[in-house]
Structures are given as structure tokens and as C-alpha cells.
Coordinates of C-alpha atoms and ligand atoms in Angstrom, one line a residue:
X29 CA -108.3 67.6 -33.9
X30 CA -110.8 67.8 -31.8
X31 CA -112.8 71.7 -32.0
X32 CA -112.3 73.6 -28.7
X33 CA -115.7 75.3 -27.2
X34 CA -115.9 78.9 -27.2
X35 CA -115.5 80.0 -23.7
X36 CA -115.3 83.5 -22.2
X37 CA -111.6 84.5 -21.4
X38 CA -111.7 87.9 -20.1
X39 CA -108.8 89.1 -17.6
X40 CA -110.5 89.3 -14.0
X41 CA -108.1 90.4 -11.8
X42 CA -110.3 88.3 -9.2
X43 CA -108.4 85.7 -10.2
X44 CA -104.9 86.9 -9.4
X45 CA -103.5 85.1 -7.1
X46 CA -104.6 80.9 -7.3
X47 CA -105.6 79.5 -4.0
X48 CA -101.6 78.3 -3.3
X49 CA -100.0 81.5 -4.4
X50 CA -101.9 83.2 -1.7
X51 CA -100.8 80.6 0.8
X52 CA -97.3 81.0 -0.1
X53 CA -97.6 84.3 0.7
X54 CA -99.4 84.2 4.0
X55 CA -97.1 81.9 5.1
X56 CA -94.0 84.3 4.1
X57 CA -95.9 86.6 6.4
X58 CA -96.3 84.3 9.4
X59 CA -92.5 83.7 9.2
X60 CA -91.6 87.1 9.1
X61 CA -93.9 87.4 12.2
X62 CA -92.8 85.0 14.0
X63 CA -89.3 85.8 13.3
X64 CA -89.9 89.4 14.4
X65 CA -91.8 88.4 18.1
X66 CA -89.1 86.8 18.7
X67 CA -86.7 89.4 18.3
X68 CA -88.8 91.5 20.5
X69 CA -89.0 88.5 23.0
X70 CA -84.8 88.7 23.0
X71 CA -84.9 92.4 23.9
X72 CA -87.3 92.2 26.5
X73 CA -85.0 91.3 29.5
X74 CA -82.0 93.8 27.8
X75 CA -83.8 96.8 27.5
X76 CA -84.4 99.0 30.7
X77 CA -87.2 101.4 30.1
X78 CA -90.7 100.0 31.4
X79 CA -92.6 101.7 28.2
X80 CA -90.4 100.1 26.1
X81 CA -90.2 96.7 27.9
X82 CA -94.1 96.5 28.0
X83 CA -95.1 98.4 24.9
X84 CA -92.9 95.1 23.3
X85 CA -94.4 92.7 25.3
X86 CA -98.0 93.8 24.3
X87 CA -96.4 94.0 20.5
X88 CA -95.1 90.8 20.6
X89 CA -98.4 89.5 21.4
X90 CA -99.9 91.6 18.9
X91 CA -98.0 89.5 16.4
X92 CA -98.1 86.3 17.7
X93 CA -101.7 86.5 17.0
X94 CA -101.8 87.7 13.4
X95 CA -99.1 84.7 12.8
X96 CA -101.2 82.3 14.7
X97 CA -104.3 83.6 12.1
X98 CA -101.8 83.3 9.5
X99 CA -100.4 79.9 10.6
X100 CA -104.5 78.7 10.7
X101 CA -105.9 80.3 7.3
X102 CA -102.4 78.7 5.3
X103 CA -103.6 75.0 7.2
X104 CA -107.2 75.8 5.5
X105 CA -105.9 76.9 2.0
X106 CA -104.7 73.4 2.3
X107 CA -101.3 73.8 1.6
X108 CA -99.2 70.7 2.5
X109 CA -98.8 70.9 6.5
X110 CA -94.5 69.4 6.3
X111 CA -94.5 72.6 4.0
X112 CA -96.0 75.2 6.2
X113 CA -92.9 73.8 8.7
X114 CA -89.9 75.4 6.7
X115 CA -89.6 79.0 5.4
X116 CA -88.4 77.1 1.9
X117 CA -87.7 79.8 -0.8
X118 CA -88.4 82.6 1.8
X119 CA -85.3 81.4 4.5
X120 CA -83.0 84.4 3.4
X121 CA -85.5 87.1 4.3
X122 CA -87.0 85.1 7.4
X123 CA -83.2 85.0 8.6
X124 CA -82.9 89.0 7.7
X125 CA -85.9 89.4 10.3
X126 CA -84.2 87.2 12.8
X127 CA -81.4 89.4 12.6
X128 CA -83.2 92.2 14.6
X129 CA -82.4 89.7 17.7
X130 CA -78.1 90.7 16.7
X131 CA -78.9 94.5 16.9
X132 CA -75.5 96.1 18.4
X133 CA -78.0 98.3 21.1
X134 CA -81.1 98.8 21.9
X135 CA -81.5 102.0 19.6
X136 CA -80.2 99.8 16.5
X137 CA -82.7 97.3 17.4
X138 CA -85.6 100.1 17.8
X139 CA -84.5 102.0 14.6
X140 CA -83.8 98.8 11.9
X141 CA -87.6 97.5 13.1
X142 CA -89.6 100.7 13.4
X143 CA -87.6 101.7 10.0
X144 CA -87.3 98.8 8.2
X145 CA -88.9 95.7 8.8
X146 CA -92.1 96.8 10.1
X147 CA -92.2 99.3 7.3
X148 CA -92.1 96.7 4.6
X149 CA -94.3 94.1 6.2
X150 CA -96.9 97.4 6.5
X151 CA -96.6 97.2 2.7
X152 CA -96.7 94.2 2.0
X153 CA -100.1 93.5 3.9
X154 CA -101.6 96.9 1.8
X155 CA -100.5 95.4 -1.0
X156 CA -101.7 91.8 -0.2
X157 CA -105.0 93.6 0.7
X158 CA -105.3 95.0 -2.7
X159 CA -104.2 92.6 -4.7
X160 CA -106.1 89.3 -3.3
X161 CA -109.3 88.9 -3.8
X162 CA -112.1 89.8 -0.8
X163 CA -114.6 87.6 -2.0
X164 CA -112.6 84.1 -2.3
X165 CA -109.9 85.3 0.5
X166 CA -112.3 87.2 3.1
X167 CA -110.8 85.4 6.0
X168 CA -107.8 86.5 5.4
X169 CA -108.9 90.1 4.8
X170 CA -110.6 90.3 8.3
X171 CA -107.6 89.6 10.3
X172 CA -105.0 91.1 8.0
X173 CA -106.8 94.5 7.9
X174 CA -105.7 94.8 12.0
X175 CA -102.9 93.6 11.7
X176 CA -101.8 96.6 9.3
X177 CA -103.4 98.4 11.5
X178 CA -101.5 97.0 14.3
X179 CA -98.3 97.3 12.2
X180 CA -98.9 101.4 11.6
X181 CA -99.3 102.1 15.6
X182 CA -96.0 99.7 16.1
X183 CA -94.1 102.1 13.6
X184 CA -95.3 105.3 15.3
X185 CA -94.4 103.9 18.3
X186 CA -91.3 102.3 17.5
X187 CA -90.4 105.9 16.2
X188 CA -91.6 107.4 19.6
X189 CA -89.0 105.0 21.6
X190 CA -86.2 105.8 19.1
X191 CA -86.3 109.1 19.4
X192 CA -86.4 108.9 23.1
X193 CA -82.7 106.6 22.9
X194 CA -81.3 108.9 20.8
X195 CA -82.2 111.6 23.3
X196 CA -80.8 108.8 26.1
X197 CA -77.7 107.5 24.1
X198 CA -77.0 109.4 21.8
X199 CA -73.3 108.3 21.4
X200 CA -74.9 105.2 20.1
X201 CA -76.1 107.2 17.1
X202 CA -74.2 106.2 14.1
X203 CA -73.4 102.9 14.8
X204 CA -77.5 102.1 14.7
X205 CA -78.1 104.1 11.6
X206 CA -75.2 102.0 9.8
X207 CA -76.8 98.6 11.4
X208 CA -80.1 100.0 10.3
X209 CA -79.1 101.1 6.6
X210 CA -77.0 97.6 5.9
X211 CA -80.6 96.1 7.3
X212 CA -82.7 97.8 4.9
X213 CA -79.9 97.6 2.0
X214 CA -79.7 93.7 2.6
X215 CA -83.5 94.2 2.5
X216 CA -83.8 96.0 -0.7
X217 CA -81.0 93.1 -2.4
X218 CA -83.2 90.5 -1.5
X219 CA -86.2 92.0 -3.2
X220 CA -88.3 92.8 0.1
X221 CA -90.8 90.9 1.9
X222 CA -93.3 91.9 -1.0
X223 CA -95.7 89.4 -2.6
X224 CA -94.2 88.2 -5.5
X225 CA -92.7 84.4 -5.4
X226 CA -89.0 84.7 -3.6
X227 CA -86.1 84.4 -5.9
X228 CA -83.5 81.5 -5.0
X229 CA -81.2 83.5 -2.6
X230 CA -77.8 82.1 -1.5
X231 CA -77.6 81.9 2.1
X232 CA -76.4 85.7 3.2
X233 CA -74.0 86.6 5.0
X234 CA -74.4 88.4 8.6
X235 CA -75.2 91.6 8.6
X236 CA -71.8 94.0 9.5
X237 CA -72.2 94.7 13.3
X238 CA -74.4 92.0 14.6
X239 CA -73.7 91.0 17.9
X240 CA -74.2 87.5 19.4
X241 CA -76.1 88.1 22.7
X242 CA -76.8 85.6 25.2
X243 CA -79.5 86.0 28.2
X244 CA -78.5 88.4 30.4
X245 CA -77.6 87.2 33.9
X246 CA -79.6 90.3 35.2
X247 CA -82.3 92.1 33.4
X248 CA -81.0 95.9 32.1
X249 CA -84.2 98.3 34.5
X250 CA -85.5 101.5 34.1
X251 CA -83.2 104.6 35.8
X252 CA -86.2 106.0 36.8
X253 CA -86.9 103.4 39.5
X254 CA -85.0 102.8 43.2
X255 CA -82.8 99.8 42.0
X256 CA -82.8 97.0 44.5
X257 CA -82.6 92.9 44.8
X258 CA -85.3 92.8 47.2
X259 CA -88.0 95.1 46.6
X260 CA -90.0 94.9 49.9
X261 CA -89.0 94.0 53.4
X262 CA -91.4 90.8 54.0
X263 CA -89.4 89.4 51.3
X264 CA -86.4 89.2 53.2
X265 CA -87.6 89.7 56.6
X266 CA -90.6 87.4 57.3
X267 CA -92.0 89.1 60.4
X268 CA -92.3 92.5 58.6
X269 CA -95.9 92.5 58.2
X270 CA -98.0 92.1 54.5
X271 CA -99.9 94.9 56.2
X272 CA -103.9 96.2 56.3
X273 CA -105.4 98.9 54.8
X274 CA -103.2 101.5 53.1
X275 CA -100.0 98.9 53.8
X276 CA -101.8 96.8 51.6
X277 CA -103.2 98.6 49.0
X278 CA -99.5 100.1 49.0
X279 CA -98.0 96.5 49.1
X280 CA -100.1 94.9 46.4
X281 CA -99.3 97.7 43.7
X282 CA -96.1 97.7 44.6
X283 CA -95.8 93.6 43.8
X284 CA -97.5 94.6 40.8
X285 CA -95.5 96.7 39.2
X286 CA -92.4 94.4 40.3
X287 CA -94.1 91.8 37.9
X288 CA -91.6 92.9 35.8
X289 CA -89.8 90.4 36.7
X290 CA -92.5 88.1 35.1
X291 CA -92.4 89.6 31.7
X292 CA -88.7 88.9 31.5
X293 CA -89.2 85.8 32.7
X294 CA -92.3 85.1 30.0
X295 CA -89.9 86.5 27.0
X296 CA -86.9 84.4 28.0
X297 CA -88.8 81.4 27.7
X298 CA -90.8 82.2 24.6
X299 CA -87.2 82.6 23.1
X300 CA -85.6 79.4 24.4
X301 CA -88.2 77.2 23.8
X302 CA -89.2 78.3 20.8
X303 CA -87.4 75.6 18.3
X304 CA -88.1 73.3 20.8
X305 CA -91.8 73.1 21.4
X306 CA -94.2 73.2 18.7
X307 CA -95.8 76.7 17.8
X308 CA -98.6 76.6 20.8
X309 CA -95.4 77.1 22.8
X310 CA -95.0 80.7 20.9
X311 CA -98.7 81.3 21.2
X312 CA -99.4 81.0 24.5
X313 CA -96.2 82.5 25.9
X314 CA -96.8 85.6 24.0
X315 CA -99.7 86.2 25.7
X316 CA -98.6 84.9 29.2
X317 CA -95.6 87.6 28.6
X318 CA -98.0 90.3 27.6
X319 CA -100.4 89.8 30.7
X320 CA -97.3 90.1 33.0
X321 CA -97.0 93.5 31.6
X322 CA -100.7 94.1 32.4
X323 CA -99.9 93.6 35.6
X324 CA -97.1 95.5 35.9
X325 CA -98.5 98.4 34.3
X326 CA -101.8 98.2 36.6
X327 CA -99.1 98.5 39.4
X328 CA -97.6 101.4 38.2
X329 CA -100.5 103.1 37.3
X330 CA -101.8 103.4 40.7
X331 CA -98.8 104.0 42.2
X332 CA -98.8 106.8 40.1
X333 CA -102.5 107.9 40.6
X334 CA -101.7 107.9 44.5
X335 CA -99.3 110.5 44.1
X336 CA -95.8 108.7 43.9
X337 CA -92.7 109.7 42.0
X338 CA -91.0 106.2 40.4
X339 CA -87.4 107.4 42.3
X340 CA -89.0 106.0 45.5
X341 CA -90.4 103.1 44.4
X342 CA -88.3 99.8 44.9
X343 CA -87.9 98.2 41.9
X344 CA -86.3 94.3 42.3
X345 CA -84.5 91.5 40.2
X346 CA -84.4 88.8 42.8
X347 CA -87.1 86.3 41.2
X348 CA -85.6 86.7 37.8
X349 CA -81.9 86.2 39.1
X350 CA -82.9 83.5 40.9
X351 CA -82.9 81.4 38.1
X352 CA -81.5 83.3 35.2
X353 CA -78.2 81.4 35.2
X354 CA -80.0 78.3 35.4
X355 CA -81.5 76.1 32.6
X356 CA -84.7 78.1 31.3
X357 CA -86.7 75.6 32.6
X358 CA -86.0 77.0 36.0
X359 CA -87.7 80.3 34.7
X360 CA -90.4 78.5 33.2
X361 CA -91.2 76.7 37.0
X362 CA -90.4 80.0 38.5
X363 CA -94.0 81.3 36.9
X364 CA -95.2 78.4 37.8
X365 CA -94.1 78.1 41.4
X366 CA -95.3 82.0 42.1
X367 CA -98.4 81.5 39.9
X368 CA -99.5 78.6 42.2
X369 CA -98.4 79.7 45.0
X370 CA -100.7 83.4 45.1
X371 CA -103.4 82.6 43.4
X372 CA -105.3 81.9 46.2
X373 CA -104.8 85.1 47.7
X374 CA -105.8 87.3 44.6
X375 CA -109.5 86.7 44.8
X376 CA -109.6 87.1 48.7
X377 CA -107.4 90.5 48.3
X378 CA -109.9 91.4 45.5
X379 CA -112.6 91.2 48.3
X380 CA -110.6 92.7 50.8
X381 CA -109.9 96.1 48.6
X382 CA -113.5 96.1 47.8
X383 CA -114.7 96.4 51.7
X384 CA -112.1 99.1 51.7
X385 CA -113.7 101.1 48.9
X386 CA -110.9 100.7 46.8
X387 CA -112.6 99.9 43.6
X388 CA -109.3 100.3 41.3
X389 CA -107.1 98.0 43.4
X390 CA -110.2 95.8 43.2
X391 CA -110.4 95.9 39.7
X392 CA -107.1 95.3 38.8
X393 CA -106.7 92.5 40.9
X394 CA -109.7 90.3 39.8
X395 CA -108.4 90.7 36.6
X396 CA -105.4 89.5 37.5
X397 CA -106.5 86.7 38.9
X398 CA -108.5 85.4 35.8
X399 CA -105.4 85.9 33.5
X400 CA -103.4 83.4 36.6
X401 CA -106.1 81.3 36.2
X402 CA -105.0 80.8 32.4
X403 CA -101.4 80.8 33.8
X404 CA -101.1 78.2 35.9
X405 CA -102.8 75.7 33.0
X406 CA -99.9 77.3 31.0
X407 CA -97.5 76.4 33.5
X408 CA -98.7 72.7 34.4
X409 CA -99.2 72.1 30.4
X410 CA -96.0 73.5 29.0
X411 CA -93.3 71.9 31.9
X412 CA -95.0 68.5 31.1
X413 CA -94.4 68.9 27.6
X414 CA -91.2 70.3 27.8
X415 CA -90.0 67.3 30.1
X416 CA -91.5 64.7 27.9
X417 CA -89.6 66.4 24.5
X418 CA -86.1 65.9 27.3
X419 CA -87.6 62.4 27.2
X420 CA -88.2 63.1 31.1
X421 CA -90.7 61.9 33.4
X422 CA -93.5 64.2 32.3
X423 CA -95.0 63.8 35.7
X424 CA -91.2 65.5 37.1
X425 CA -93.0 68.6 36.4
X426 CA -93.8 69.5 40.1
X427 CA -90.1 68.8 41.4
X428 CA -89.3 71.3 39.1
X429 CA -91.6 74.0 41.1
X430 CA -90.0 72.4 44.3
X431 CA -86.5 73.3 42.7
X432 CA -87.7 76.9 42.0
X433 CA -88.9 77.4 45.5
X434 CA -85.4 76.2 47.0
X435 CA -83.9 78.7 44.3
X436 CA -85.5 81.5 45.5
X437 CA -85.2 81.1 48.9
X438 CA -81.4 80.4 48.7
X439 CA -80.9 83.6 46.5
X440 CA -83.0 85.1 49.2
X441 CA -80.9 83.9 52.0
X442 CA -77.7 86.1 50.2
X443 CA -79.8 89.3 51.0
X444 CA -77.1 91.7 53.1
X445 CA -78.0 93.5 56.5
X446 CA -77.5 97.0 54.5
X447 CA -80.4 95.6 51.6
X448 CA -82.5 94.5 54.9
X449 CA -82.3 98.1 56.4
X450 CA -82.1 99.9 52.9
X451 CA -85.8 98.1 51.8
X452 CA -87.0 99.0 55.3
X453 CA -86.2 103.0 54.8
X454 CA -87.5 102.7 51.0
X455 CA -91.2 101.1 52.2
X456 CA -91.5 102.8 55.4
X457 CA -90.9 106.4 53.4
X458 CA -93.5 105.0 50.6
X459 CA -95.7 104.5 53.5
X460 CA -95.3 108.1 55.1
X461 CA -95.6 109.5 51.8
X462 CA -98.8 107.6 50.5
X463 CA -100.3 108.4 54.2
X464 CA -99.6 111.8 53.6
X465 CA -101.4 111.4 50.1
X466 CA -104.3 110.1 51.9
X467 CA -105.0 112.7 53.7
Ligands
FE2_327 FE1 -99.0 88.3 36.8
FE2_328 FE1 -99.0 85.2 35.6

């Protein structure tokens, strides 16, 4: 028998985790991500308050981008790519974080992910962060250190919202502790997101109170608002004027702010097409979602900063409900067809509210018109793509936006003489009242 050199054995705790545990566990994480965005993406279009509605659209993008970092380091640890394609060992607890998406409400949802599963994916990135090693693993370290950080100012949050439902609804009380204690006892059965190798786990079975949703028909809006269809007169009565001046400075924030409509539209999509396109799909519509609810929030912020109360400000669903009961593609060429179709005028109004002084309207609509710039690629790209996987004419991709503008102006054509003269009362008070402001 051959003599064995001496070496040095000496435990290094360095050496934890080898080069394809670590990738195991990032890519544990990137499911659980991904799983969770798109739980947030489902409860976009059914939750009504606009804090909540943007606050998960900007969270949503949040974690698309540590899964897409996660998704990219796992690719250089060069673990085999058909793996990095199924959850494998980890389905059980991926399919637990997919459950969020069968909350029975809104609190439910708000309570089992601010109390549960962003909890244990908080600890499971500290612990990740102590026990991997900084030196071999640094990548990993760099973006995984914000996304804990990201993960703590979700939970606060998410606790912020809930306890805001429970002051809302707070019938709805025990039913979404229950959901959210069978969540975290299924949780705690299946050993936790953690970062230890998965045990085999038999396929679980659902969770007591999920509820199968499908896309609502019309998106649930905040109380706060002045509901409407329409939510300014031009849009159902073409010789009402876009306006000058204050008109327009009122005008553009008001259309804004009704980018609401957008965000529901982005998370719909993200949702639907999500198994069906490959994870760019998820990547880019995160952030197209979350820079709708830039937009929308830069509308309600200077509608606010001029003085007006949110109980006089028209807040429509007519774009979304144009094509909500359609195929999802529909919403998908809906973006599109807008998109296209203003971005010529964002620049010029940019340029306009400048001459007038107006330096915030200004600012927030260049802006806007460099994320529409990124859109409208988005749009173009993602309906060729998603014709070609219907094994469709790729090139069908502008009917589509032709079939979205027929859409909308047959939805627009139901608009009834009371809506006509209601929106008319609604914008001309705005208008006295901002006048008023001005002076
Ligand atoms: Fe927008
Ligand atoms: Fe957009």
C-alpha cells in the first residue's frame, strides 16, 4: 500500500459550502422569488388601495431583480442550465410560496407574506450571508446583502398595510390569521426555506382556505378616489379640449395618476405569460409594471402638492376593461397601442411645462418618456415572441395594436349621457378648484 503524504487537514469553515451546494441554494432562493413576485403580480389588479397597489408593484420589481442576480450567479457556478429549469427537491416549498396567489383576501395575503414568507427568506439570506464564504462567493454577497435589506423594509411595510386592513376589514380578521398560521405551520413541516439540502417531500396538499381566483373582469380601486369608467371628458367627448396652461398641467397629472390602469395591466401579463415565455418575460415586465406605478404616483403627487383632496379626482377603469375579458394578449397590445401612440407627445409636453415654469410637471414627464422609450421595445419584442411561441405570424404583432385600438374605442362608444355630463362636472370643478389654488 502505497504511503499517503502528510497534508494539513484543519476545519476551515471557508470551505463550508462546495461551489454546487451554494448553487443549490441560490437557486432555492430564485424560486422562492420568483414564486413570490408573482403572487404580488396576482394581487395587483384585486387590491384597491393605491399604496398598496404600487408599494407591490415597486416590490415586485424589487424581487425580480435579486432572482434575476440569483438566476445569473447559479448560470456562473456552472450548475447544469436543464437543472436551474425545475425547482427539483425544493417543488414543495416553491409551491408553499405560490400559494400566497390563493390567499382568501387581501389581509390574508398581506399577513401570510409580511408574516411568514418574507420572514423566513429574511433568514435565510442572514444565514446564507454568514455561512458562505465572502472571499470565493463575493458576488453573491454584493447583491444578496440588498436584497435582505430589501426583504426587512418589505416586512415593515407589509406590517404597515396589514394593519391598515385590519383597521379597513376587520371582519376578515380570523379567517387571515388561520390562512396565515396553516401557511407558516405547513412552513415549519417542511423544514423552512433555510439552507440546508431539501428533504424528499411528498406533494402537499392545499393549504385549508385557498381560494382559486381568476383575473378580475374589473380591477378592485381605492375608496378614496371619484370612481368612474371615463376619467376625463376628451376621452368620451372629442371636442372637449386637452386644454393650455393650468388645463394642461391639470390634464397631464390627472392621466398620470390614471396610469393605474397600466400597472394592472403590466401585472396581469407578468402573471399570464409567465410559464409561457422564458424568464426575460418575468424580468422585463416587472419593471415595465413598476414604472407604471412611477407614473401613477408622480400623478398623484402633484395633484396633491396643488392642493386637491383624492374625493375629487376621477379615477377610471375603461383601458383596463377594455380588454380584461379578452385573451391577455389584448392587454399586452393595449400597452403597446397607448405606449406608441403618446410617446410623441411626452417630450413636446415636457417642453411645453418648462416654458410655463412648471419645473415638476416637467420633470416628471421627461422621465416618463425615457422609461416609454424602454416600453415600446418591450412591447414590439415581447408580442412578437409571444405570437411566434402560438406558432403565429410573428410579424401579426401590429394587428394586434390595431385590435386594441378598435377595443377601446368600442368600450368607449358604451359611455352613457349621465358618465358624459358626470366627467364634465368632475373636471370642470377640478379646474375651479386648482384655479382657485393658483391664485
Ligand atoms: Fe406610463
Ligand atoms: Fe409605459
Amino acid at each position: 500500500m502505497a504511503d499517503f503524504p502528510t497534508v494539513l487537514v484543519t476545519p476551515q469553515a471557508r470551505a463550508r459550502w462546495m461551489r454546487l451546494d451554494t448553487a443549490q441554494l441560490l437557486k432555492r432562493f430564485f424560486f422562492c422569488e420568483r414564486s413570490l413576485l408573482l403572487a404580488y403580480a396576482d394581487w395587483i389588479p384585486r387590491t384597491g388601495p393605491l399604496d398598496i397597489k404600487n408599494g407591490l408593484a415597486n416590490f415586485l420589481w424589487q424581487n425580480a431583480e435579486t432572482a434575476h442576480s440569483l438566476r445569473n450567479r447559479v448560470f456562473e457556478l456552472r450548475f447544469p442550465s436543464r437543472l436551474l429549469e425545475e425547482e427539483g427537491a425544493d417543488r414543495v416549498l416553491v409551491e408553499l410560496f405560490a400559494a400566497a396567489k390563493k390567499s382568501p383576501s387581501v389581509l390574508a395575503f398581506i399577513l401570510c407574506v409580511g408574516r411568514v414568507l418574507l420572514p423566513a427568506l429574511r433568514d435565510s439570506y442572514e444565514a446564507y450571508l454568514r455561512g458562505s464564504d465572502g472571499i470565493a462567493d463575493g458576488p453573491t454577497h454584493r447583491f444578496l446583502r440588498l436584497a435582505l435589506q430589501e426583504k426587512n423594509e418589505q416586512m415593515s411595510t407589509f406590517e404597515h398595510w396589514a394593519e391598515a386592513e385590519l383597521r379597513r376589514a376587520p371582519a376578515l380578521r380570523s379567517d387571515a390569521l388561520a390562512w396565515t398560521d396553516a401557511m407558516a405551520g405547513r412552513l415549519a413541516e417542511i423544514g423552512g426555506v433555510g439552507v440546508v439540502p431539501a428533504p424528499a417531500q411528498a406533494v402537499a396538499a392545499p393549504l385549508p382556505g385557498a381560494k382559486e381566483w381568476t383575473t378580475p373582469r374589473q380591477p378592485a380601486r381605492d375608496e378614496r378616489f371619484w370612481p368612474c369608467r371615463f376619467y376625463w371628458p376628451d376621452v368620451v367627448d372629442p371636442s372637449y379640449p386637452y386644454g393650455e396652461g393650468m388645463q394642461l398641467q391639470v390634464r397631464s397629472a390627472i392621466s398620470h395618476l390614471n396610469e393605474v390602469w397600466a400597472i394592472e395591466a403590466g401585472s396581469v401579463i407578468l402573471s399570464a405569460f409567465a410559464n409561457v415565455l422564458p424568464w426575460e418575460w418575468i424580468h422585463d415586465a416587472a419593471r415595465w409594471t413598476y414604472d407604471e406605478s412611477r407614473h401613477c404616483r408622480m400623478g398623484y403627487e402633484r395633484l396633491m402638492a396643488w392642493g386637491l383632496q383624492p374625493a375629487e379626482i376621477p379615477l377610471g377603469t375603461y383601458i383596463y376593461e377594455s380588454a380584461s375579458g379578452e385573451d391577455p394578449i389584448y392587454l399586452l397590445g393595449m400597452l403597446f397601442f397607448f405606449e406608441t401612440k403618446n410617446i410623441r407627445h411626452k417630450a413636446a409636453r415636457a417642453q411645453v411645462f418648462h416654458t410655463y415654469g412648471d419645473t415638476l410637471s416637467e420633470h416628471d414627464m421627461d422621465f416618463d418618456w425615457a422609461d416609454e422609450t424602454i416600453h415600446a421595445g418591450y412591447g414590439k419584442h415581447w408580442l412578437k415572441e409571444l405570437l411566434a411561441v402560438r406558432g403565429e405570424d410573428p410579424a401579426a404583432y401590429d394587428r394586434i395594436r390595431e385590435q386594441c385600438g378598435k377595443l377601446v374605442s368600442d368600450y368607449v362608444d358604451t359611455a352613457t349621457p349621465e358618465e358624459v355630463a358626470d366627467i364634465k362636472k368632475i373636471a370642470g370643478a377640478i379646474l375651479a378648484r386648482a384655479d382657485v389654488t393658483r391664485r
